[in-house]
Amino acid sequence: MTFNIPNILTILRLLAAPGVAVMFLYFNRPWADWFALILFVTAALTDWIDGYLARAWKQESKFGAMLDPIADKAMVIIALLVITGYAGMNPWILMPSTLILFREVFVSGLREFLGSTSKLLAVTKLAKWKTTAQMVAIAVLFSAGLFEHELIDRTVGMNQEIFEQIMTGQVPDELGLIFYTNAMNSAFLLGTILLWVAAILTLITGWDYFSKSIPYLKEEGQND
């Protein structure tokens, strides 16, 4: 185990993963959304930074190679659990999240079963793009929560009729409600689309790993 800067950043990213959920336990929204977004984005950036530093400083290690994908998966899985929770189990969020979780568990179990031959399932470029898509989608969805609660704060006690008149331009929008409504809807739509893109990439890479492992899953003596 080597404690160089790249590995320390990876460890911090792993520790930050449960911190995203903790933000919603100890802080009220929208502060929880802000803290979770900042923590998640900062941790996600270290995923690129630690890899770059490890290569630039020639500090790549087995410990870092082992821990890096674990930290990424922990971040994504915990963040998706939080998002599906406060999204009210929205099927457009729940379904791609389920596909992503299923693939991550399946591939992790496959790697464990293959043991020493699991090097066949080394991380591919497409898998890295998959992780990037997941993290960007999650960050955008967290931002949608921020706009939502800013909108809620600005409309506390407001009559529904007045709100509709503001949205239709009949009453001056002095509180910026149109902006926050459009920002919330746009961020949620973009985040949902990115999450589905990430889910599709996740399934493609999962199938790629499974197909590579098929020869090693056959029973002894079984013909090709």
mmCIF file of C-alpha atoms in Angstrom:
data_model
loop_
_atom_site.group_PDB
_atom_site.id
_atom_site.type_symbol
_atom_site.label_atom_id
_atom_site.label_comp_id
_atom_site.label_asym_id
_atom_site.label_seq_id
_atom_site.Cartn_x
_atom_site.Cartn_y
_atom_site.Cartn_z
ATOM 1 C CA MET A 1 0.000 0.000 0.000
ATOM 2 C CA THR A 2 1.551 3.284 -1.168
ATOM 3 C CA PHE A 3 0.393 6.593 0.292
ATOM 4 C CA ASN A 4 1.312 9.036 -2.452
ATOM 5 C CA ILE A 5 -0.779 12.049 -3.497
ATOM 6 C CA PRO A 6 -2.762 10.218 -6.245
ATOM 7 C CA ASN A 7 -3.708 7.416 -3.842
ATOM 8 C CA ILE A 8 -4.595 9.877 -1.071
ATOM 9 C CA LEU A 9 -6.941 11.677 -3.487
ATOM 10 C CA THR A 10 -8.556 8.346 -4.351
ATOM 11 C CA ILE A 11 -9.042 7.545 -0.652
ATOM 12 C CA LEU A 12 -10.608 10.969 -0.073
ATOM 13 C CA ARG A 13 -12.968 10.349 -3.006
ATOM 14 C CA LEU A 14 -14.001 7.048 -1.461
ATOM 15 C CA LEU A 15 -14.663 8.748 1.885
ATOM 16 C CA ALA A 16 -16.644 11.498 0.142
ATOM 17 C CA ALA A 17 -19.090 8.967 -1.321
ATOM 18 C CA PRO A 18 -21.142 8.405 1.871
ATOM 19 C CA GLY A 19 -20.729 12.107 2.641
ATOM 20 C CA VAL A 20 -23.195 12.907 -0.164
ATOM 21 C CA ALA A 21 -25.932 11.027 1.699
ATOM 22 C CA VAL A 22 -24.844 12.432 5.058
ATOM 23 C CA MET A 23 -25.476 15.967 3.754
ATOM 24 C CA PHE A 24 -29.192 15.146 3.566
ATOM 25 C CA LEU A 25 -29.190 13.737 7.109
ATOM 26 C CA TYR A 26 -27.709 16.764 8.852
ATOM 27 C CA PHE A 27 -28.791 19.686 6.674
ATOM 28 C CA ASN A 28 -32.138 20.895 5.392
ATOM 29 C CA ARG A 29 -32.717 21.452 1.719
ATOM 30 C CA PRO A 30 -31.610 23.421 -0.262
ATOM 31 C CA TRP A 31 -28.396 23.574 1.811
ATOM 32 C CA ALA A 32 -28.140 19.795 1.601
ATOM 33 C CA ASP A 33 -28.362 20.025 -2.198
ATOM 34 C CA TRP A 34 -25.637 22.665 -2.299
ATOM 35 C CA PHE A 35 -23.270 20.751 -0.027
ATOM 36 C CA ALA A 36 -23.934 17.450 -1.807
ATOM 37 C CA LEU A 37 -23.370 19.031 -5.230
ATOM 38 C CA ILE A 38 -20.124 20.712 -4.172
ATOM 39 C CA LEU A 39 -18.856 17.548 -2.484
ATOM 40 C CA PHE A 40 -19.809 15.347 -5.435
ATOM 41 C CA VAL A 41 -18.302 17.617 -8.105
ATOM 42 C CA THR A 42 -15.095 18.094 -6.099
ATOM 43 C CA ALA A 43 -14.750 14.353 -5.575
ATOM 44 C CA ALA A 44 -15.529 13.654 -9.250
ATOM 45 C CA LEU A 45 -12.755 16.038 -10.326
ATOM 46 C CA THR A 46 -10.243 14.098 -8.234
ATOM 47 C CA ASP A 47 -11.041 11.064 -10.401
ATOM 48 C CA TRP A 48 -9.311 12.830 -13.294
ATOM 49 C CA ILE A 49 -6.665 14.558 -11.180
ATOM 50 C CA ASP A 50 -5.376 11.454 -9.365
ATOM 51 C CA GLY A 51 -5.107 9.507 -12.630
ATOM 52 C CA TYR A 52 -3.283 12.360 -14.336
ATOM 53 C CA LEU A 53 -0.844 12.812 -11.441
ATOM 54 C CA ALA A 54 -0.196 9.068 -11.161
ATOM 55 C CA ARG A 55 0.785 8.906 -14.837
ATOM 56 C CA ALA A 56 2.703 12.202 -14.868
ATOM 57 C CA TRP A 57 4.679 11.386 -11.713
ATOM 58 C CA LYS A 58 4.975 7.664 -12.541
ATOM 59 C CA GLN A 59 3.249 6.786 -9.268
ATOM 60 C CA GLU A 60 0.767 4.234 -10.618
ATOM 61 C CA SER A 61 0.281 1.394 -8.133
ATOM 62 C CA LYS A 62 -1.763 -1.763 -7.652
ATOM 63 C CA PHE A 63 -3.421 -0.173 -4.631
ATOM 64 C CA GLY A 64 -4.554 2.810 -6.683
ATOM 65 C CA ALA A 65 -5.696 0.624 -9.578
ATOM 66 C CA MET A 66 -7.763 -1.449 -7.147
ATOM 67 C CA LEU A 67 -9.263 1.437 -5.182
ATOM 68 C CA ASP A 68 -10.023 3.851 -8.042
ATOM 69 C CA PRO A 69 -12.982 1.933 -9.601
ATOM 70 C CA ILE A 70 -14.323 1.133 -6.114
ATOM 71 C CA ALA A 71 -14.376 4.841 -5.228
ATOM 72 C CA ASP A 72 -16.103 5.670 -8.525
ATOM 73 C CA LYS A 73 -18.777 3.018 -8.028
ATOM 74 C CA ALA A 74 -19.386 4.056 -4.416
ATOM 75 C CA MET A 75 -19.853 7.680 -5.453
ATOM 76 C CA VAL A 76 -22.260 6.853 -8.266
ATOM 77 C CA ILE A 77 -24.322 4.283 -6.365
ATOM 78 C CA ILE A 78 -24.786 6.387 -3.220
ATOM 79 C CA ALA A 79 -25.600 9.528 -5.224
ATOM 80 C CA LEU A 80 -28.175 7.630 -7.306
ATOM 81 C CA LEU A 81 -29.827 6.314 -4.141
ATOM 82 C CA VAL A 82 -30.127 9.873 -2.824
ATOM 83 C CA ILE A 83 -31.480 11.227 -6.118
ATOM 84 C CA THR A 84 -34.068 8.460 -6.568
ATOM 85 C CA GLY A 85 -35.179 9.092 -2.998
ATOM 86 C CA TYR A 86 -35.833 12.824 -3.284
ATOM 87 C CA ALA A 87 -37.128 12.465 -6.881
ATOM 88 C CA GLY A 88 -40.061 10.533 -5.427
ATOM 89 C CA MET A 89 -39.151 7.271 -7.190
ATOM 90 C CA ASN A 90 -39.749 8.911 -10.571
ATOM 91 C CA PRO A 91 -39.688 6.027 -13.116
ATOM 92 C CA TRP A 92 -37.603 8.088 -15.553
ATOM 93 C CA ILE A 93 -34.907 8.276 -12.859
ATOM 94 C CA LEU A 94 -35.536 4.933 -11.185
ATOM 95 C CA MET A 95 -35.225 2.793 -14.316
ATOM 96 C CA PRO A 96 -31.789 3.961 -15.550
ATOM 97 C CA SER A 97 -30.550 4.001 -11.948
ATOM 98 C CA THR A 98 -31.658 0.379 -11.553
ATOM 99 C CA LEU A 99 -29.870 -0.622 -14.763
ATOM 100 C CA ILE A 100 -26.681 1.082 -13.608
ATOM 101 C CA LEU A 101 -26.800 -0.533 -10.158
ATOM 102 C CA PHE A 102 -27.528 -3.954 -11.658
ATOM 103 C CA ARG A 103 -24.582 -3.730 -14.042
ATOM 104 C CA GLU A 104 -22.151 -2.551 -11.363
ATOM 105 C CA VAL A 105 -23.119 -5.396 -9.020
ATOM 106 C CA PHE A 106 -23.017 -7.945 -11.852
ATOM 107 C CA VAL A 107 -19.569 -6.917 -13.124
ATOM 108 C CA SER A 108 -18.153 -6.732 -9.588
ATOM 109 C CA GLY A 109 -19.399 -10.264 -8.906
ATOM 110 C CA LEU A 110 -17.995 -11.420 -12.232
ATOM 111 C CA ARG A 111 -14.575 -9.991 -11.412
ATOM 112 C CA GLU A 112 -14.639 -11.675 -7.996
ATOM 113 C CA PHE A 113 -15.565 -15.045 -9.540
ATOM 114 C CA LEU A 114 -12.859 -14.860 -12.199
ATOM 115 C CA GLY A 115 -10.204 -14.147 -9.609
ATOM 116 C CA SER A 116 -6.748 -14.046 -11.217
ATOM 117 C CA THR A 117 -8.236 -13.978 -14.710
ATOM 118 C CA SER A 118 -10.244 -10.841 -13.914
ATOM 119 C CA LYS A 119 -7.497 -8.818 -15.631
ATOM 120 C CA LEU A 120 -9.424 -9.661 -18.793
ATOM 121 C CA LEU A 121 -12.028 -7.192 -17.541
ATOM 122 C CA ALA A 122 -9.678 -4.226 -17.392
ATOM 123 C CA VAL A 123 -11.349 -0.826 -17.592
ATOM 124 C CA THR A 124 -11.874 0.217 -21.219
ATOM 125 C CA LYS A 125 -12.080 3.716 -22.710
ATOM 126 C CA LEU A 126 -15.832 3.270 -23.192
ATOM 127 C CA ALA A 127 -16.154 2.336 -19.514
ATOM 128 C CA LYS A 128 -14.358 5.572 -18.596
ATOM 129 C CA TRP A 129 -16.797 7.527 -20.769
ATOM 130 C CA LYS A 130 -19.599 5.660 -19.001
ATOM 131 C CA THR A 131 -18.328 6.799 -15.615
ATOM 132 C CA THR A 132 -17.986 10.376 -16.859
ATOM 133 C CA ALA A 133 -21.565 10.340 -18.200
ATOM 134 C CA GLN A 134 -22.833 9.010 -14.877
ATOM 135 C CA MET A 135 -21.089 11.710 -12.860
ATOM 136 C CA VAL A 136 -22.164 14.567 -15.138
ATOM 137 C CA ALA A 137 -25.771 13.322 -15.091
ATOM 138 C CA ILE A 138 -25.772 13.132 -11.298
ATOM 139 C CA ALA A 139 -24.290 16.629 -10.942
ATOM 140 C CA VAL A 140 -26.941 18.078 -13.279
ATOM 141 C CA LEU A 141 -29.729 16.311 -11.359
ATOM 142 C CA PHE A 142 -28.408 17.720 -8.084
ATOM 143 C CA SER A 143 -28.545 21.197 -9.649
ATOM 144 C CA ALA A 144 -32.192 20.580 -10.596
ATOM 145 C CA GLY A 145 -32.908 20.072 -6.894
ATOM 146 C CA LEU A 146 -31.310 23.425 -6.134
ATOM 147 C CA PHE A 147 -33.536 25.261 -8.613
ATOM 148 C CA GLU A 148 -36.586 23.383 -7.327
ATOM 149 C CA HIS A 149 -36.089 24.443 -3.731
ATOM 150 C CA GLU A 150 -35.216 28.010 -4.656
ATOM 151 C CA LEU A 151 -38.541 28.091 -6.489
ATOM 152 C CA ILE A 152 -40.334 26.626 -3.463
ATOM 153 C CA ASP A 153 -38.774 29.211 -1.126
ATOM 154 C CA ARG A 154 -39.893 32.057 -3.384
ATOM 155 C CA THR A 155 -43.485 30.809 -3.632
ATOM 156 C CA VAL A 156 -44.167 30.013 0.034
ATOM 157 C CA GLY A 157 -47.694 31.171 0.820
ATOM 158 C CA MET A 158 -48.335 32.255 -2.747
ATOM 159 C CA ASN A 159 -51.783 31.652 -4.181
ATOM 160 C CA GLN A 160 -51.784 29.145 -7.056
ATOM 161 C CA GLU A 161 -53.766 31.575 -9.191
ATOM 162 C CA ILE A 162 -51.145 34.286 -8.712
ATOM 163 C CA PHE A 163 -48.377 31.824 -9.563
ATOM 164 C CA GLU A 164 -50.124 30.872 -12.814
ATOM 165 C CA GLN A 165 -50.650 34.538 -13.701
ATOM 166 C CA ILE A 166 -46.959 35.220 -13.181
ATOM 167 C CA MET A 167 -45.994 32.257 -15.344
ATOM 168 C CA THR A 168 -48.310 33.414 -18.139
ATOM 169 C CA GLY A 169 -47.059 37.008 -17.987
ATOM 170 C CA GLN A 170 -50.262 38.533 -16.627
ATOM 171 C CA VAL A 171 -48.464 39.635 -13.452
ATOM 172 C CA PRO A 172 -44.882 41.023 -13.337
ATOM 173 C CA ASP A 173 -42.323 38.342 -12.376
ATOM 174 C CA GLU A 174 -40.516 40.252 -9.628
ATOM 175 C CA LEU A 175 -39.284 37.062 -7.917
ATOM 176 C CA GLY A 176 -37.707 35.415 -10.956
ATOM 177 C CA LEU A 177 -40.146 32.505 -10.836
ATOM 178 C CA ILE A 178 -40.094 31.964 -14.600
ATOM 179 C CA PHE A 179 -36.298 31.674 -14.594
ATOM 180 C CA TYR A 180 -36.199 29.164 -11.742
ATOM 181 C CA THR A 181 -39.064 27.118 -13.191
ATOM 182 C CA ASN A 182 -37.379 26.907 -16.595
ATOM 183 C CA ALA A 183 -33.986 26.206 -15.001
ATOM 184 C CA MET A 184 -35.463 23.429 -12.850
ATOM 185 C CA ASN A 185 -37.262 21.788 -15.765
ATOM 186 C CA SER A 186 -34.275 22.125 -18.112
ATOM 187 C CA ALA A 187 -31.801 20.724 -15.575
ATOM 188 C CA PHE A 188 -34.076 17.802 -14.752
ATOM 189 C CA LEU A 189 -34.651 17.016 -18.444
ATOM 190 C CA LEU A 190 -30.949 17.268 -19.299
ATOM 191 C CA GLY A 191 -29.943 15.236 -16.251
ATOM 192 C CA THR A 192 -32.504 12.538 -17.074
ATOM 193 C CA ILE A 193 -31.318 12.304 -20.698
ATOM 194 C CA LEU A 194 -27.680 12.069 -19.579
ATOM 195 C CA LEU A 195 -28.626 9.420 -17.027
ATOM 196 C CA TRP A 196 -30.256 7.311 -19.760
ATOM 197 C CA VAL A 197 -27.162 7.780 -21.961
ATOM 198 C CA ALA A 198 -25.036 6.641 -19.028
ATOM 199 C CA ALA A 199 -27.327 3.639 -18.474
ATOM 200 C CA ILE A 200 -27.014 2.592 -22.124
ATOM 201 C CA LEU A 201 -23.213 2.904 -22.007
ATOM 202 C CA THR A 202 -23.278 0.983 -18.730
ATOM 203 C CA LEU A 203 -25.169 -1.918 -20.316
ATOM 204 C CA ILE A 204 -22.891 -1.944 -23.381
ATOM 205 C CA THR A 205 -19.742 -2.126 -21.273
ATOM 206 C CA GLY A 206 -21.351 -4.727 -19.013
ATOM 207 C CA TRP A 207 -22.141 -6.935 -22.007
ATOM 208 C CA ASP A 208 -18.586 -6.440 -23.293
ATOM 209 C CA TYR A 209 -17.149 -7.654 -19.987
ATOM 210 C CA PHE A 210 -19.545 -10.595 -19.872
ATOM 211 C CA SER A 211 -18.726 -11.702 -23.428
ATOM 212 C CA LYS A 212 -14.995 -11.603 -22.630
ATOM 213 C CA SER A 213 -15.547 -13.815 -19.581
ATOM 214 C CA ILE A 214 -17.712 -16.478 -21.288
ATOM 215 C CA PRO A 215 -14.776 -18.793 -22.175
ATOM 216 C CA TYR A 216 -13.786 -18.850 -18.504
ATOM 217 C CA LEU A 217 -17.311 -19.619 -17.291
ATOM 218 C CA LYS A 218 -17.606 -22.913 -19.154
ATOM 219 C CA GLU A 219 -17.498 -26.155 -17.206
ATOM 220 C CA GLU A 220 -14.367 -28.261 -17.490
ATOM 221 C CA GLY A 221 -14.538 -30.639 -20.428
ATOM 222 C CA GLN A 222 -17.275 -28.609 -22.133
ATOM 223 C CA ASN A 223 -16.760 -28.194 -25.858
ATOM 224 C CA ASP A 224 -16.557 -24.768 -27.476
#
